[in-house]
Coordinates of C-alpha atoms in Angstrom, one line a residue:
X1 CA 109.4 61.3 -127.2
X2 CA 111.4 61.6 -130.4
X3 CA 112.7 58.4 -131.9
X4 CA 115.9 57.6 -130.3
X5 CA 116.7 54.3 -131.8
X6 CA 117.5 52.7 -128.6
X7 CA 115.7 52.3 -125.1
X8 CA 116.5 55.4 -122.7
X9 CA 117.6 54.3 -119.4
X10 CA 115.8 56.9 -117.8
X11 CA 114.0 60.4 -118.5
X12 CA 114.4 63.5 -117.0
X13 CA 111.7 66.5 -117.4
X14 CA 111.5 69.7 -116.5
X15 CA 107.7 70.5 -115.6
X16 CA 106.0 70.8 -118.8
X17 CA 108.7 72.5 -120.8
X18 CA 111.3 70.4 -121.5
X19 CA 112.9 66.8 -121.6
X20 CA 116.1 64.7 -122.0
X21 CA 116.9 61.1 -122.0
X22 CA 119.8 59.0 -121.3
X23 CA 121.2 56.2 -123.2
X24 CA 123.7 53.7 -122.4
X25 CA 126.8 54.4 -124.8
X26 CA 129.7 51.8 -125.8
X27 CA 132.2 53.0 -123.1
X28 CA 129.5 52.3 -120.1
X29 CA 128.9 55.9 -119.5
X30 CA 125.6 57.4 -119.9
X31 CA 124.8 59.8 -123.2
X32 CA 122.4 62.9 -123.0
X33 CA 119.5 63.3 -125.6
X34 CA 116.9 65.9 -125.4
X35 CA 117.5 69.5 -123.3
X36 CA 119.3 70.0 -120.8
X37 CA 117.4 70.7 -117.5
X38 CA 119.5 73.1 -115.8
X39 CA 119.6 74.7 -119.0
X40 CA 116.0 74.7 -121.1
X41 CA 115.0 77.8 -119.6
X42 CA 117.5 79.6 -121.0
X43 CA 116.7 78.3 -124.9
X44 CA 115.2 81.5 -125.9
X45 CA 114.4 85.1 -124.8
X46 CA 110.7 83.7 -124.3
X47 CA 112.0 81.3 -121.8
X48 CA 114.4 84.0 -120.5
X49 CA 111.5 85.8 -120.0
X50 CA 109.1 83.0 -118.7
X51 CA 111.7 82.4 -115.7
X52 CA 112.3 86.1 -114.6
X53 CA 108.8 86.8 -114.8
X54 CA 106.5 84.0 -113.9
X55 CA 106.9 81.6 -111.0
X56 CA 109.1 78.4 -111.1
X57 CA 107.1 75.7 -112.6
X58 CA 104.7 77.7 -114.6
X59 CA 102.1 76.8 -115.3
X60 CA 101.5 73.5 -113.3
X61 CA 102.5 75.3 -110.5
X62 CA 100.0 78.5 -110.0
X63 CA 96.2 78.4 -110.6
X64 CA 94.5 78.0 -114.1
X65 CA 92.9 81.5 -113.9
X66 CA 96.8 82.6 -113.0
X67 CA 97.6 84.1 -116.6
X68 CA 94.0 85.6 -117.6
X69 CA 94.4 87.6 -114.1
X70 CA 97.8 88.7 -114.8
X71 CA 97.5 90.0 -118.2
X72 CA 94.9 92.4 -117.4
X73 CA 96.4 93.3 -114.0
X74 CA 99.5 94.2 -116.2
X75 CA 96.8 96.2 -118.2
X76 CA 95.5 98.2 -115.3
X77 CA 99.0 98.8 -113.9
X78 CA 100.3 100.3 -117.0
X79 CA 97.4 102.7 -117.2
X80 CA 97.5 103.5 -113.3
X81 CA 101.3 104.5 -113.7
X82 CA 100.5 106.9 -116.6
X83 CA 97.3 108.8 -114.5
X84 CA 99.6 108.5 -111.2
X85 CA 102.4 110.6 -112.9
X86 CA 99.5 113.1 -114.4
X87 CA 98.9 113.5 -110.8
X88 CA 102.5 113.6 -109.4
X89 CA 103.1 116.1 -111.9
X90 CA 100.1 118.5 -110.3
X91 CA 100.7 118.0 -107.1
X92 CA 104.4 119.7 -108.0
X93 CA 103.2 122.4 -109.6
X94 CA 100.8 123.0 -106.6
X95 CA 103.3 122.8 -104.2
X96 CA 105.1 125.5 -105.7
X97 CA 108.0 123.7 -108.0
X98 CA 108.6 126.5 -110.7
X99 CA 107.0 129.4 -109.2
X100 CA 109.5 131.9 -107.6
X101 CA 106.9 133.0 -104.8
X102 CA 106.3 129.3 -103.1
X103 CA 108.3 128.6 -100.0
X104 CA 110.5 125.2 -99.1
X105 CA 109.0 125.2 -96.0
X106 CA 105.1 126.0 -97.1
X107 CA 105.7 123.1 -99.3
X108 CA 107.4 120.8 -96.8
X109 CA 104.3 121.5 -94.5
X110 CA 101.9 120.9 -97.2
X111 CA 103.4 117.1 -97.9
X112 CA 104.1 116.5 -94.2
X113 CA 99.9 117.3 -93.6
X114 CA 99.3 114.8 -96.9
X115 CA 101.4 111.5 -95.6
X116 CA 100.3 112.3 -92.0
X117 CA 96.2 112.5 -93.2
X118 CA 96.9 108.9 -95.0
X119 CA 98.9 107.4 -92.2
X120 CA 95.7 108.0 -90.2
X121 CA 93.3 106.5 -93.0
X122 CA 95.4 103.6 -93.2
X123 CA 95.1 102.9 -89.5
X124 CA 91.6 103.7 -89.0
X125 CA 90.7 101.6 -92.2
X126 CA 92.9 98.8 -90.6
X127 CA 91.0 98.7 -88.1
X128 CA 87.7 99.0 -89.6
X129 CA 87.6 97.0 -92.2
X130 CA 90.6 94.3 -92.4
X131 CA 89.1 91.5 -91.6
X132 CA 86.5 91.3 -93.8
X133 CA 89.1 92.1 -96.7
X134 CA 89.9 88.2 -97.4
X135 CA 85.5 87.6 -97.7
X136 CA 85.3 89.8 -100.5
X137 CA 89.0 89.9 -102.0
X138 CA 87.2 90.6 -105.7
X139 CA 84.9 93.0 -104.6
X140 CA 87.6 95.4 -102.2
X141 CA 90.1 95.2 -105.4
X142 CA 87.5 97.0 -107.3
X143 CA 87.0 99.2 -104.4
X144 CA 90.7 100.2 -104.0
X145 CA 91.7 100.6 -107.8
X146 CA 88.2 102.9 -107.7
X147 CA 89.2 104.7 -105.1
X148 CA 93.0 105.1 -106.5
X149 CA 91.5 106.5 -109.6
X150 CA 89.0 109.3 -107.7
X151 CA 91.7 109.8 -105.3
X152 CA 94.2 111.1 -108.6
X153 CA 91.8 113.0 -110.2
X154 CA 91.4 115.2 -106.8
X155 CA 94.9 115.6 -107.1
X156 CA 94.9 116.8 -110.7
X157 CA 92.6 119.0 -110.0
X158 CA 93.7 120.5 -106.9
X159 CA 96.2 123.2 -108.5
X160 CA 93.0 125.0 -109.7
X161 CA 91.9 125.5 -106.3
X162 CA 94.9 127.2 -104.5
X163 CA 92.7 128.0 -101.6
X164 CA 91.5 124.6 -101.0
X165 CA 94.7 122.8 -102.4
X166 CA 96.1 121.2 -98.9
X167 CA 93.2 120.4 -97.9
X168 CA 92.3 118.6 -100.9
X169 CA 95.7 116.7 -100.9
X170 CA 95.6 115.5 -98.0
X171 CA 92.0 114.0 -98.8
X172 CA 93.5 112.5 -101.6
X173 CA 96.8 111.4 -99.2
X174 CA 93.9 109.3 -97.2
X175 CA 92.1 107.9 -100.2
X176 CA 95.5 106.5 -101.2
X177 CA 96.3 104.7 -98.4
X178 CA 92.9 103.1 -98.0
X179 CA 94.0 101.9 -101.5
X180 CA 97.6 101.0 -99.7
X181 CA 95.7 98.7 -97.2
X182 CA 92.8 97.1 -99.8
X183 CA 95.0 96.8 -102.7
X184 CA 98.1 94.9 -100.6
X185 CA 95.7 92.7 -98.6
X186 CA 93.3 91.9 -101.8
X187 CA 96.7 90.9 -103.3
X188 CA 97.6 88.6 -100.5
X189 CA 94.6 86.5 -101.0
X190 CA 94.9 86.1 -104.2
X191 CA 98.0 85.2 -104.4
X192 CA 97.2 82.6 -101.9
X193 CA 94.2 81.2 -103.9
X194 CA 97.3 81.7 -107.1
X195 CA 99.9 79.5 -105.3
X196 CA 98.7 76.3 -106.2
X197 CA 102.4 74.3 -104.7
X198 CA 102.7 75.9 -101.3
X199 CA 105.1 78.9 -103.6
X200 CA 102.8 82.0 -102.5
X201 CA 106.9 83.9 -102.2
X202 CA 107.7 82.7 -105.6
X203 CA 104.1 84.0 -106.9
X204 CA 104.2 87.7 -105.1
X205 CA 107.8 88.0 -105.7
X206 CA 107.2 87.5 -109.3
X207 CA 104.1 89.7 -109.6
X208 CA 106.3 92.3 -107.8
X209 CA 108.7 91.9 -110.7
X210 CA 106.0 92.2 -113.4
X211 CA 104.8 95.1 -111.8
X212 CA 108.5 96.7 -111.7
X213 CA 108.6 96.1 -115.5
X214 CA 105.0 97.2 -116.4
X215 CA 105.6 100.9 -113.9
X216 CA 109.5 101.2 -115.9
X217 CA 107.0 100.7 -119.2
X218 CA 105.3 104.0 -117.8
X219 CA 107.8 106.1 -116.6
X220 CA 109.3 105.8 -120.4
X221 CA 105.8 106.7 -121.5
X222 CA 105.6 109.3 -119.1
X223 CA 108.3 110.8 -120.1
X224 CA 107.4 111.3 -123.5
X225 CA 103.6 112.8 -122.6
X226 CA 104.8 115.0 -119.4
X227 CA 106.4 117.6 -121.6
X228 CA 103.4 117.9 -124.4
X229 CA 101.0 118.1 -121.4
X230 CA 102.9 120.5 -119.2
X231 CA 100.6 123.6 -119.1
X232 CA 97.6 122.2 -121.3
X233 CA 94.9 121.2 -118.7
X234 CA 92.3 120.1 -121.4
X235 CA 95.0 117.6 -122.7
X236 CA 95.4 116.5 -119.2
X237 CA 92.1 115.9 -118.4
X238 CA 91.5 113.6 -121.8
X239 CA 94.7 111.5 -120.8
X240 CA 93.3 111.2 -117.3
X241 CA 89.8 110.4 -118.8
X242 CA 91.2 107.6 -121.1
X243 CA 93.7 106.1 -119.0
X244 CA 91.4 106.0 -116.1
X245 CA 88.6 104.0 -118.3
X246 CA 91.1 101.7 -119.7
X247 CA 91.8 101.1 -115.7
X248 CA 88.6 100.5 -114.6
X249 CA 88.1 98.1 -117.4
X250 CA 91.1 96.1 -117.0
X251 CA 90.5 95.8 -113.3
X252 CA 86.8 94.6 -113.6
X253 CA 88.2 91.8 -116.2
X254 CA 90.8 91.0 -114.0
X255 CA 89.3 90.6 -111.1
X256 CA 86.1 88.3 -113.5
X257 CA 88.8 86.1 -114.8
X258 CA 89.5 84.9 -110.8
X259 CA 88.0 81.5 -109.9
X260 CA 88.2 81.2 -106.4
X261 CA 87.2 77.7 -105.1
X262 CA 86.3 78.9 -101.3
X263 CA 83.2 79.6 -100.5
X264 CA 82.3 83.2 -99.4
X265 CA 79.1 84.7 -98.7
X266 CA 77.9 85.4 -102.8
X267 CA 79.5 82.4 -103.9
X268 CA 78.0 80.3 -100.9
X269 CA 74.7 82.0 -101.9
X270 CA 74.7 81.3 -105.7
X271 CA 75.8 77.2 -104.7
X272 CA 72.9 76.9 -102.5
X273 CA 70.2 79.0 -104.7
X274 CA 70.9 76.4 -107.8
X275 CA 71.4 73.4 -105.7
X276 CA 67.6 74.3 -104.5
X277 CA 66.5 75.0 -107.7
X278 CA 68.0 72.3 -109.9
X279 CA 69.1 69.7 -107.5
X280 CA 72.8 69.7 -108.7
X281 CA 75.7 71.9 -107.1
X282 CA 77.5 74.3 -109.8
X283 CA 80.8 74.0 -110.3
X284 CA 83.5 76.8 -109.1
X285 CA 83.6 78.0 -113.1
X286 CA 80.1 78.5 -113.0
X287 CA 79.1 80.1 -109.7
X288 CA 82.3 82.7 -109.8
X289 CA 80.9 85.1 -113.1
X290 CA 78.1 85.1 -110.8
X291 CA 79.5 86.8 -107.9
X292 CA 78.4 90.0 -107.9
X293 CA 82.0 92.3 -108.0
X294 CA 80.3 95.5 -106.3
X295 CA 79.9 96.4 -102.7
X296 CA 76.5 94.7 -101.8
X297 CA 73.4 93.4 -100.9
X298 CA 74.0 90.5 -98.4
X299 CA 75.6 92.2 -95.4
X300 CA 73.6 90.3 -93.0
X301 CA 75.4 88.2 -90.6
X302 CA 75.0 84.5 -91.9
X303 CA 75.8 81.8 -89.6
X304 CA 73.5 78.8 -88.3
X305 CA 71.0 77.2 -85.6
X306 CA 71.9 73.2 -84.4
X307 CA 73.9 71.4 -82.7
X308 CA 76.9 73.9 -83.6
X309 CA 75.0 77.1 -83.7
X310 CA 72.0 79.2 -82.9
X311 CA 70.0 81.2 -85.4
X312 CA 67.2 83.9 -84.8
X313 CA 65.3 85.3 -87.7
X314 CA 63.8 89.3 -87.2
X315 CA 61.5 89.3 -89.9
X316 CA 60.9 93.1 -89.7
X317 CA 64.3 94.3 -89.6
X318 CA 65.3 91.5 -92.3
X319 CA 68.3 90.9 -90.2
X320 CA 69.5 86.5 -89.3
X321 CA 71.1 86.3 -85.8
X322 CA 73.4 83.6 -85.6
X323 CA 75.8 82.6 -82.5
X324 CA 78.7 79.7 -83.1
X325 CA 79.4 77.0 -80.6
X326 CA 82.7 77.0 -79.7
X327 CA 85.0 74.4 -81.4
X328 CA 82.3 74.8 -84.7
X329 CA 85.2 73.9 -87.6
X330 CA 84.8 75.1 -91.6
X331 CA 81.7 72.6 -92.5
X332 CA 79.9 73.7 -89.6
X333 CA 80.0 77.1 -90.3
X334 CA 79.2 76.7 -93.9
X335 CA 75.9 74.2 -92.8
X336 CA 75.2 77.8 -90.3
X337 CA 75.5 80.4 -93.5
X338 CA 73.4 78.3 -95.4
X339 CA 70.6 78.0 -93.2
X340 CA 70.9 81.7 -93.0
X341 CA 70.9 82.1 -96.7
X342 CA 67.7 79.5 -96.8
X343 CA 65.6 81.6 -94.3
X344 CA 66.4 84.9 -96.4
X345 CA 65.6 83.1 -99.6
X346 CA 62.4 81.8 -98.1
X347 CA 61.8 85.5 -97.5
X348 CA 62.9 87.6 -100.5
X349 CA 63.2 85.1 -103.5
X350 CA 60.3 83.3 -105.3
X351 CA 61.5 79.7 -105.5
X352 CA 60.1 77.2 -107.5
X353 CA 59.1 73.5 -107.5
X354 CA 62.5 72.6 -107.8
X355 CA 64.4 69.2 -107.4
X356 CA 65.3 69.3 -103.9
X357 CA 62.1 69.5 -101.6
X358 CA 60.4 72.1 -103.9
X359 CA 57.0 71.3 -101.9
X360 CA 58.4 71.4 -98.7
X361 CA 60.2 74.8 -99.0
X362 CA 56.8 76.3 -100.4
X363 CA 54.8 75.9 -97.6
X364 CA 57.8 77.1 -95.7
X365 CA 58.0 80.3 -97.7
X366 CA 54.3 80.7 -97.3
X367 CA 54.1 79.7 -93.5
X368 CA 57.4 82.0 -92.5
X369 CA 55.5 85.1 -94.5
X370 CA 52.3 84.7 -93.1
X371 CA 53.1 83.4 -89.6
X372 CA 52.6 85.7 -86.7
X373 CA 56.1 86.9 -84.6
X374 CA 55.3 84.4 -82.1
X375 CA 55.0 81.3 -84.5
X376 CA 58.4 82.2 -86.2
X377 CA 60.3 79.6 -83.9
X378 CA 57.9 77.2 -85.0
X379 CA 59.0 77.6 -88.4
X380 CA 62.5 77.9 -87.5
X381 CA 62.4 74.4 -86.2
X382 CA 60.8 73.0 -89.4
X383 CA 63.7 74.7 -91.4
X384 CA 66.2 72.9 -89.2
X385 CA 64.7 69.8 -90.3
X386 CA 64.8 70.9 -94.1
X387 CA 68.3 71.7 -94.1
X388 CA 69.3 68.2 -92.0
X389 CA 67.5 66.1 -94.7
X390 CA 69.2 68.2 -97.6
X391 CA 72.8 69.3 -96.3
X392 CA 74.6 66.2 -96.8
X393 CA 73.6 65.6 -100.1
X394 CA 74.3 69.7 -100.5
X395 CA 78.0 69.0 -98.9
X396 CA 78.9 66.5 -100.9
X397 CA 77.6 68.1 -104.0
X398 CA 80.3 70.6 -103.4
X399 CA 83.0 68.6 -102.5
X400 CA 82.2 66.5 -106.0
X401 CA 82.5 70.0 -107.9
X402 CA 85.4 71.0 -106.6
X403 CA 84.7 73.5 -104.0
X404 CA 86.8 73.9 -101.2
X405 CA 85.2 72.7 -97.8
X406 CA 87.8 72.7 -95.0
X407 CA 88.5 76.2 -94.9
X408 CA 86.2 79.3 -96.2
X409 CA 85.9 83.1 -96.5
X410 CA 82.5 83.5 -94.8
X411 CA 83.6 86.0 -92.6
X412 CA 83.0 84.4 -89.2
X413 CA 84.1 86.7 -86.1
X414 CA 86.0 85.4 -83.4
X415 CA 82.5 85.4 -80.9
X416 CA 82.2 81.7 -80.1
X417 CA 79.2 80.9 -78.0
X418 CA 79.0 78.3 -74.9
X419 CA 75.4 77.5 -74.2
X420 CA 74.2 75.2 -71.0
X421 CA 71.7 72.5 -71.6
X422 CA 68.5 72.8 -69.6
X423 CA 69.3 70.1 -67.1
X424 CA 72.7 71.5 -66.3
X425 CA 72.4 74.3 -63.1
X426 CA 74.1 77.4 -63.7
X427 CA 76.1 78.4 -60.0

């Protein structure tokens, strides 16, 4: 507070940014010191900028990976604008614009075929895949900006094969709105996990203003490299070439700069892998440059076997069973994927004599490896027992490193399971 030379009555602050205090003056009206608060975001172009371009309250108000993410997703924008109008511009030319010989209505089929082929994709992929999109929000971003950059090089190419070139385009038409239904719904949840004051509006309207500014940033480039590339397909294809890699890249360090403090599957399975081995849980900024980013190994179904759930292990298919009680909430479902992840660390990992019932879990490992089909149950029980000694301590471990416990992104179905105890007759 600068030195005012008498007492303020009182202080009024905008967020972090600004402050002004007011003093009692001789004629018993107040007197304003400091910035103005309806004004101090209007001090400077960099505050001009600041409040058309990032949320209100910034940056107390949006997570603390929130600019790291954005400065590279304005990275991989900027490049995907200047390979997307590489692409525009050979789609055009296949269609016909400029040649004398092509037909309105040839090319009015053609781009009918290519947005009815991706209206399909987007449906079926919908369908197929959307709820596991919030699980692996990191991991399907990759997918979709991968997929975006395969999906314009078909179309760059496809004036080279005039036979082929519908079909091709509307390949590419479905590729792009796969990347339509990943990219939007990946950008959902993170913008949730972003939204840090109940402002996810605030924080996707302003990203869709960033974005506007970054794509007008590549149209003006565009316009500059269209003309120089117009008939020079080796030019092309080394713009495409550098502009896609500078994509990837920004997208893969985008996506590593999220910290994400629900637990999902990978980040579930890192937490519970260190906190057997070192008998400590790992905070959110440790486990996350963990995750692995591509498309993976653990697409088992990973629930759990108690009170709230059942569990069956098929030790030749390498598959965990799990059914969930009806009413199970977030805790028990994460008690259920860990079990799960237990049994398949007991099976694939070597763990060692670590801080948290290191002897214990060895004789599991070498019991469930050894044991014949019809002792697996037996060892199934013995596990339950392991992870009702530990889980608590687990639990807690997380909730003291900041994960979030009351809600997760394991991917649980809907399937809820009612079972009848044994003395209970079944009509």
């Amino acid at each position: 507070m600068p030195s005012l030379g008498v007492q303020p009555l009182c202080t009024e602050q905008y967020g972090s940014r600004g402050a002004q205090y007011y003093l009692p003056s001789p004629d018993g009206c107040l007197s304003c010191v400091g910035d103005e608060p309806g004004r101090v975001g209007w001090r400077s172009l960099r505050e001009i900028f600041m409040s058309v371009f990032l949320p209100q309250g910034y940056p107390e108000s949006v997570s603390q990976d929130y600019l790291r993410y954005q400065i590279w997703d304005t990275v991989q924008a900027f490049a995907s604008s200047i390979t997307g109008a590489l692409a525009t511009q050979a789609v055009l030319k296949g269609v016909g614009v400029g040649d004398h010989t092509s037909t309105v209505t040839a090319a009015t089929v053609t781009w009918i075929l290519k947005d009815g082929t991706g209206m399909l994709g987007r449906i079926l992929f919908a369908w197929m895949k959307g709820s596991k999109l919030d699980c692996d929000a990191k991991q399907w971003r990759l997918f979709a900006d991968g997929l975006n950059d395969l999906a314009i090089f078909m179309e760059i190419l496809a004036p080279a094969f005039p036979a082929c070139f519908t079909l091709i385009v509307c390949i590419s038409g479905f590729f792009k709105c796969i990347v339509g239904v990943a990219g939007g719904a990946t950008r959902a949840a993170l913008t949730m996990h972003q939204a840090r004051r109940d402002n996810m509006a605030d924080v996707s309207a302003k990203d869709g203003s960033q974005e506007t500014l970054v794509n007008l940033a590549g149209l003006l480039v565009s316009l500059l490299l269209i003309p120089l590339v117009a008939d020079r397909l080796q030019l092309t294809y080394a713009l495409y070439s550098l502009f896609t890699a500078l994509h990837l890249y920004a997208n893969y360090r985008a996506v590593r700069a999220v910290c994400m403090e629900t637990l999902n599957r990978a980040r579930l399975r890192l937490a519970l892998h260190h906190f057997l081995c070192q008998g400590w849980v790992p905070t959110p900024t440790h486990v996350n440059p963990q995750e692995p980013l591509l498309p993976a190994e653990f697409q088992q179904a990973c629930k759990g076997n108690s009170r709230s759930y059942l569990i069956a292990l098929n030790r030749k298919a390498g598959t965990v069973a799990v059914a969930l009680a009806r009413g199970t909430n977030s805790v028990d479902t994460i008690q259920a994927c860990a079990h799960a992840l237990l049994l398949e660390a007991l099976l694939c990992q070597t763990l060692p004599l670590g801080a948290v019932e290191g002897e214990m879990l060895q004789e599991l490992q070498r019991q469930l490896r050894g044991a014949p089909d019809r002792e697996t149950w037996a060892v199934l029980t013995e596990t339950h027992q392991l992870l009702d000694r530990f889980f608590p301590q687990f639990l807690s471990g997380l909730v003291s490193a900041g994960w979030v416990t009351d809600r997760n992104l394991l991917g649980a179905e809907e399937w809820r399971l009612d079972w009848t105890p044994k003395d209970k007759k079944v009509l």
